[in-house]
Coordinates of C-alpha atoms and ligand atoms in Angstrom, one line a residue:
X1 CA -33.8 -24.6 5.5
X2 CA -32.6 -23.7 2.4
X3 CA -31.6 -19.9 1.4
X4 CA -32.8 -19.1 -2.3
X5 CA -29.7 -17.6 -4.2
X6 CA -29.9 -14.1 -4.9
X7 CA -27.6 -11.5 -6.7
X8 CA -28.0 -9.6 -3.3
X9 CA -26.1 -12.2 -1.8
X10 CA -22.3 -12.5 -1.0
X11 CA -19.7 -14.1 1.7
X12 CA -16.3 -12.2 1.8
X13 CA -13.9 -14.4 3.0
X14 CA -11.6 -13.0 5.3
X15 CA -14.6 -10.2 6.1
X16 CA -13.2 -9.9 9.4
X17 CA -9.7 -8.2 8.7
X18 CA -8.9 -4.9 7.8
X19 CA -10.0 -4.7 3.7
X20 CA -12.4 -7.2 4.2
X21 CA -14.2 -5.5 7.3
X22 CA -14.5 -2.2 4.8
X23 CA -15.6 -4.2 1.6
X24 CA -18.2 -5.8 4.4
X25 CA -19.5 -2.1 5.0
X26 CA -19.7 -1.1 1.5
X27 CA -21.4 -4.2 0.8
X28 CA -24.3 -3.1 2.8
X29 CA -24.5 0.5 1.7
X30 CA -25.0 -1.0 -1.4
X31 CA -28.1 -3.7 -0.8
X32 CA -25.9 -6.6 -0.2
X33 CA -26.6 -8.9 3.1
X34 CA -23.1 -10.7 3.8
X35 CA -22.2 -13.9 4.9
X36 CA -18.7 -13.4 6.1
X37 CA -16.0 -16.3 6.6
X38 CA -13.5 -16.0 8.6
X39 CA -11.4 -18.3 11.3
X40 CA -12.1 -14.9 14.2
X41 CA -15.6 -12.9 14.7
X42 CA -14.0 -9.0 14.9
X43 CA -17.1 -7.2 14.8
X44 CA -21.3 -7.6 14.2
X45 CA -23.2 -5.4 12.2
X46 CA -27.0 -5.7 10.9
X47 CA -27.5 -7.3 7.8
X48 CA -24.1 -9.6 8.2
X49 CA -24.0 -14.1 9.0
X50 CA -21.0 -14.5 10.5
X51 CA -19.3 -17.7 10.2
X52 CA -16.5 -18.8 12.4
X53 CA -13.9 -21.3 10.3
X54 CA -10.9 -22.2 8.3
X55 CA -10.8 -22.1 4.9
X56 CA -9.5 -25.2 4.4
X57 CA -12.4 -26.9 6.5
X58 CA -14.7 -27.6 3.3
X59 CA -18.0 -28.5 5.4
X60 CA -18.0 -24.8 6.8
X61 CA -17.0 -22.8 4.2
X62 CA -20.4 -24.7 2.5
X63 CA -22.4 -23.9 4.6
X64 CA -21.5 -20.0 4.7
X65 CA -21.5 -19.8 0.9
X66 CA -25.3 -21.3 1.4
X67 CA -27.4 -19.4 -0.3
X68 CA -24.6 -17.0 -2.3
X69 CA -23.6 -16.9 -6.1
X70 CA -21.0 -13.9 -5.2
X71 CA -17.9 -14.1 -3.2
X72 CA -15.3 -12.3 -2.1
X73 CA -11.7 -14.0 -1.2
X74 CA -9.8 -12.1 1.0
X75 CA -8.1 -14.7 3.6
X76 CA -4.7 -14.8 4.2
X77 CA -2.3 -14.8 7.0
X78 CA -0.3 -11.6 7.7
X79 CA 2.6 -11.1 6.0
X80 CA 5.1 -10.5 7.6
X81 CA 4.9 -14.5 8.8
X82 CA 7.8 -17.1 8.3
X83 CA 5.5 -20.0 8.2
X84 CA 6.5 -21.2 4.6
X85 CA 3.7 -24.5 5.4
X86 CA 1.1 -21.6 6.9
X87 CA 0.7 -19.3 3.4
X88 CA 0.8 -23.1 1.5
X89 CA -2.0 -24.4 3.5
X90 CA -4.2 -20.8 3.7
X91 CA -3.4 -19.3 0.4
X92 CA -3.0 -22.9 -1.6
X93 CA -5.2 -25.5 -0.1
X94 CA -7.6 -23.0 1.0
X95 CA -8.4 -21.2 -1.7
X96 CA -8.5 -24.4 -3.8
X97 CA -11.2 -25.7 -0.9
X98 CA -12.9 -21.8 -2.0
X99 CA -12.7 -23.1 -6.0
X100 CA -14.2 -26.7 -4.9
X101 CA -16.8 -25.1 -3.3
X102 CA -18.3 -22.7 -5.6
X103 CA -17.9 -25.2 -8.1
X104 CA -19.9 -27.7 -5.8
X105 CA -22.5 -24.3 -5.0
X106 CA -23.1 -24.4 -9.3
X107 CA -24.0 -27.9 -9.4
X108 CA -26.2 -28.2 -6.4
X109 CA -28.8 -29.8 -8.9
X110 CA -31.9 -27.6 -6.5
X111 CA -30.0 -24.3 -7.3
X112 CA -28.9 -25.2 -11.0
X113 CA -32.1 -23.1 -12.4
X114 CA -31.3 -20.1 -10.0
X115 CA -27.6 -19.8 -10.4
X116 CA -26.8 -18.5 -13.4
X117 CA -22.8 -18.3 -12.4
X118 CA -20.9 -18.7 -9.5
X119 CA -18.5 -15.5 -9.1
X120 CA -15.3 -14.8 -7.7
X121 CA -13.2 -11.8 -7.2
X122 CA -10.1 -12.7 -5.1
X123 CA -7.5 -10.4 -3.6
X124 CA -4.3 -11.2 -5.1
X125 CA -1.3 -8.2 -4.5
X126 CA 0.7 -6.1 -7.5
X127 CA 4.1 -7.9 -5.2
X128 CA 3.5 -10.9 -7.8
X129 CA 5.1 -9.0 -10.6
X130 CA 7.9 -7.5 -7.9
X131 CA 11.1 -8.9 -9.0
X132 CA 13.1 -6.8 -6.3
X133 CA 13.1 -3.6 -8.9
X134 CA 11.2 -0.5 -9.3
X135 CA 8.1 -0.1 -11.2
X136 CA 6.7 2.8 -13.1
X137 CA 3.2 2.2 -14.4
X138 CA 3.0 -0.3 -14.4
X139 CA 1.0 -3.0 -16.6
X140 CA -1.3 -6.3 -16.0
X141 CA 0.6 -8.0 -18.8
X142 CA 4.4 -8.2 -16.6
X143 CA 5.0 -11.8 -16.1
X144 CA 4.5 -13.0 -12.3
X145 CA 8.0 -12.8 -10.4
X146 CA 10.1 -15.6 -11.0
X147 CA 12.5 -14.9 -7.9
X148 CA 9.3 -13.3 -5.7
X149 CA 10.0 -12.0 -2.4
X150 CA 9.2 -14.0 0.2
X151 CA 6.8 -17.0 1.0
X152 CA 3.8 -14.9 1.1
X153 CA 4.1 -13.8 -2.2
X154 CA 5.1 -17.0 -4.1
X155 CA 2.1 -18.6 -2.6
X156 CA 0.1 -15.4 -3.3
X157 CA 1.4 -15.9 -7.2
X158 CA 0.7 -19.7 -7.4
X159 CA -3.2 -18.7 -5.3
X160 CA -3.8 -16.1 -8.5
X161 CA -2.8 -18.9 -11.3
X162 CA -5.2 -21.3 -9.7
X163 CA -8.1 -19.3 -9.5
X164 CA -7.6 -16.9 -12.7
X165 CA -7.3 -20.8 -14.2
X166 CA -10.7 -21.4 -12.7
X167 CA -12.4 -19.5 -14.7
X168 CA -14.7 -21.3 -16.7
X169 CA -17.9 -19.9 -19.0
X170 CA -19.0 -23.5 -19.5
X171 CA -19.3 -24.7 -16.0
X172 CA -20.7 -21.5 -14.5
X173 CA -17.6 -19.8 -12.6
X174 CA -16.4 -16.7 -13.2
X175 CA -13.2 -15.4 -11.6
X176 CA -11.1 -12.6 -11.6
X177 CA -8.5 -10.7 -9.4
X178 CA -7.0 -7.3 -7.6
X179 CA -3.6 -6.9 -7.0
X180 CA -3.5 -3.6 -4.8
X181 CA -0.4 -3.2 -3.2
X182 CA -0.2 -1.1 0.4
X183 CA -3.6 -0.2 1.5
X184 CA -4.0 2.2 4.0
X185 CA -6.9 3.8 5.8
X186 CA -9.0 3.6 8.9
X187 CA -7.9 0.6 11.3
X188 CA -5.4 0.2 9.6
X189 CA -3.4 -2.4 11.6
X190 CA 0.0 -2.9 10.0
X191 CA 0.8 -0.2 7.7
X192 CA 1.1 3.7 9.4
X193 CA 1.3 2.2 12.9
X194 CA 4.2 0.2 12.8
X195 CA 5.8 3.3 10.7
X196 CA 4.4 5.4 13.7
X197 CA 6.2 2.6 16.3
X198 CA 9.3 2.4 14.5
X199 CA 9.5 5.8 14.1
X200 CA 8.9 6.3 18.0
X201 CA 11.1 3.9 19.0
X202 CA 13.7 5.8 16.6
X203 CA 14.5 3.1 14.4
X204 CA 13.5 5.5 11.2
X205 CA 17.2 6.9 10.7
X206 CA 18.6 5.1 7.8
X207 CA 17.9 5.2 4.1
X208 CA 17.6 2.0 1.7
X209 CA 18.8 2.8 -1.5
X210 CA 19.1 6.7 -2.4
X211 CA 16.1 8.2 -1.3
X212 CA 14.1 7.6 -5.0
X213 CA 12.8 4.1 -4.6
X214 CA 9.2 4.1 -5.6
X215 CA 6.8 2.5 -3.6
X216 CA 2.9 2.0 -4.2
X217 CA -0.3 2.8 -1.2
X218 CA -3.6 3.1 -1.9
X219 CA -6.4 4.1 0.6
X220 CA -8.7 1.5 1.3
X221 CA -11.6 2.8 -0.4
X222 CA -10.7 2.6 -3.6
X223 CA -9.3 -1.2 -3.7
X224 CA -13.0 -1.8 -2.1
X225 CA -14.6 0.4 -5.6
X226 CA -12.2 -1.7 -7.5
X227 CA -13.3 -4.8 -5.8
X228 CA -17.0 -4.4 -6.7
X229 CA -16.5 -2.3 -10.3
X230 CA -15.2 -6.3 -11.2
X231 CA -17.8 -8.3 -9.5
X232 CA -20.9 -6.0 -10.7
X233 CA -18.8 -6.1 -14.4
X234 CA -18.1 -10.3 -14.0
X235 CA -20.4 -11.6 -16.7
X236 CA -20.0 -14.3 -19.4
X237 CA -19.8 -12.1 -22.1
X238 CA -16.9 -9.8 -20.0
X239 CA -13.1 -9.5 -20.9
X240 CA -12.4 -9.2 -17.7
X241 CA -13.5 -12.8 -17.1
X242 CA -9.8 -14.5 -15.4
X243 CA -7.9 -11.8 -15.5
X244 CA -6.2 -9.7 -13.1
X245 CA -6.0 -5.4 -12.1
X246 CA -4.0 -3.8 -10.4
X247 CA -5.7 -1.8 -8.5
X248 CA -3.3 1.7 -7.4
X249 CA -4.1 6.0 -6.5
X250 CA -3.0 8.2 -9.5
X251 CA 0.6 8.6 -8.3
X252 CA 2.6 6.7 -7.0
X253 CA 4.4 7.5 -3.4
X254 CA 8.2 8.9 -3.9
X255 CA 10.2 8.8 -0.7
Ligands
NAD301 P1 -6.1 -9.0 8.0 O1 -4.8 -9.9 8.0 O2 -5.9 -7.8 8.1 O3 -6.6 -9.8 7.4 C1 -7.3 -11.4 6.6 C2 -7.9 -11.8 7.1 O4 -8.2 -13.1 7.0 C3 -8.4 -12.2 9.0 O5 -9.3 -11.4 9.5 C4 -7.8 -13.3 9.2 O6 -8.3 -14.1 10.4 C5 -8.3 -14.4 7.8 N1 -7.9 -15.8 7.8 C6 -6.5 -15.8 7.7 N2 -6.4 -17.3 8.0 C7 -8.0 -17.3 7.8 C8 -7.8 -19.1 7.2 N3 -7.1 -20.5 7.5 N4 -9.4 -18.8 7.5 C9 -10.4 -18.5 7.1 N5 -9.9 -16.8 7.5 C10 -8.6 -16.4 7.5 O7 -5.3 -8.8 6.1 P2 -5.6 -7.4 4.9 O8 -4.6 -6.5 5.3 O9 -7.2 -7.1 5.2 O10 -5.4 -8.2 3.6 C11 -6.5 -8.5 2.7 C12 -6.5 -9.4 1.4 O11 -5.7 -8.1 1.3 C13 -5.4 -10.3 1.2 O12 -6.0 -11.6 0.5 C14 -4.1 -9.6 1.3 O13 -2.9 -10.6 0.6 C15 -4.0 -8.6 0.5 N6 -3.8 -7.6 0.3 C16 -3.4 -6.9 1.7 C17 -2.2 -5.5 1.6 C18 -2.3 -4.5 2.6 O14 -1.6 -3.5 2.5 N7 -3.5 -4.8 3.2 C19 -1.5 -5.4 -0.4 C20 -1.7 -6.1 -1.1 C21 -2.6 -7.1 -1.3

């Protein structure tokens, strides 16, 4: 059976993750029904349909995107990994698959009358412009890092370029990217737990630099808010089409 597309039906790729689950919960609160696509299922919620599968599996992804005209893509391997092939496969090939399947849904003749545009919101990262030196009040027109700090960032740059370049009003695909830096909040599996654990083990006894390095952390609800604002403003006439936006709290944190 085919599901009729609705503007209140969306998909969250990576919806079992830290950010993804917060996004799903906020979307449900705003009256959306949500299709989650992820390699693992980490919870159950009314209003959410889980589709377990790998981003590079076209058929599985297409099934999860049935009836959807808004897609959030926030799946990625954990940044700490040094598995270059994994980043390449998930962040580049996987993102190409997402773009292809979004096009496929749009061009499905049965749907052409009811889907005006496919909307894709990518979770990128502020590290795409980070070259190893502090950035304060950095704007989105900063160039991409020529020497990304790791494989993760290298593939996040390529991923963001692919998604923004695919924005094509004539062909019905509208894209936007959100660039948070460190995200904190309830159920954060990485940032705060790792800091606390390192401190408990007595391994936080030295400072890198002179103590004035800057780093930006954003509360997860603000990151979610940025994603939903972007999605709800994404229209063919909107200036945000094909653009990337940094998302942050008011003040950088000084260590
Ligand atoms: P997370 O690890 O909690 O969530 C990522 C999710 O992606 C997981 O549920 C994982 O199972 C899923 N996933 C991984 N590979 C997959 C695949 N091949 N197919 C399908 N699903 C797959 O990470 P997070 O912190 O929630 O990060 C979400 C997004 O935000 C990522 O794109 C990340 O690059 C970006 N980001 C995170 C931070 C941060 O501080 N957490 C900062 C900047 C950007």
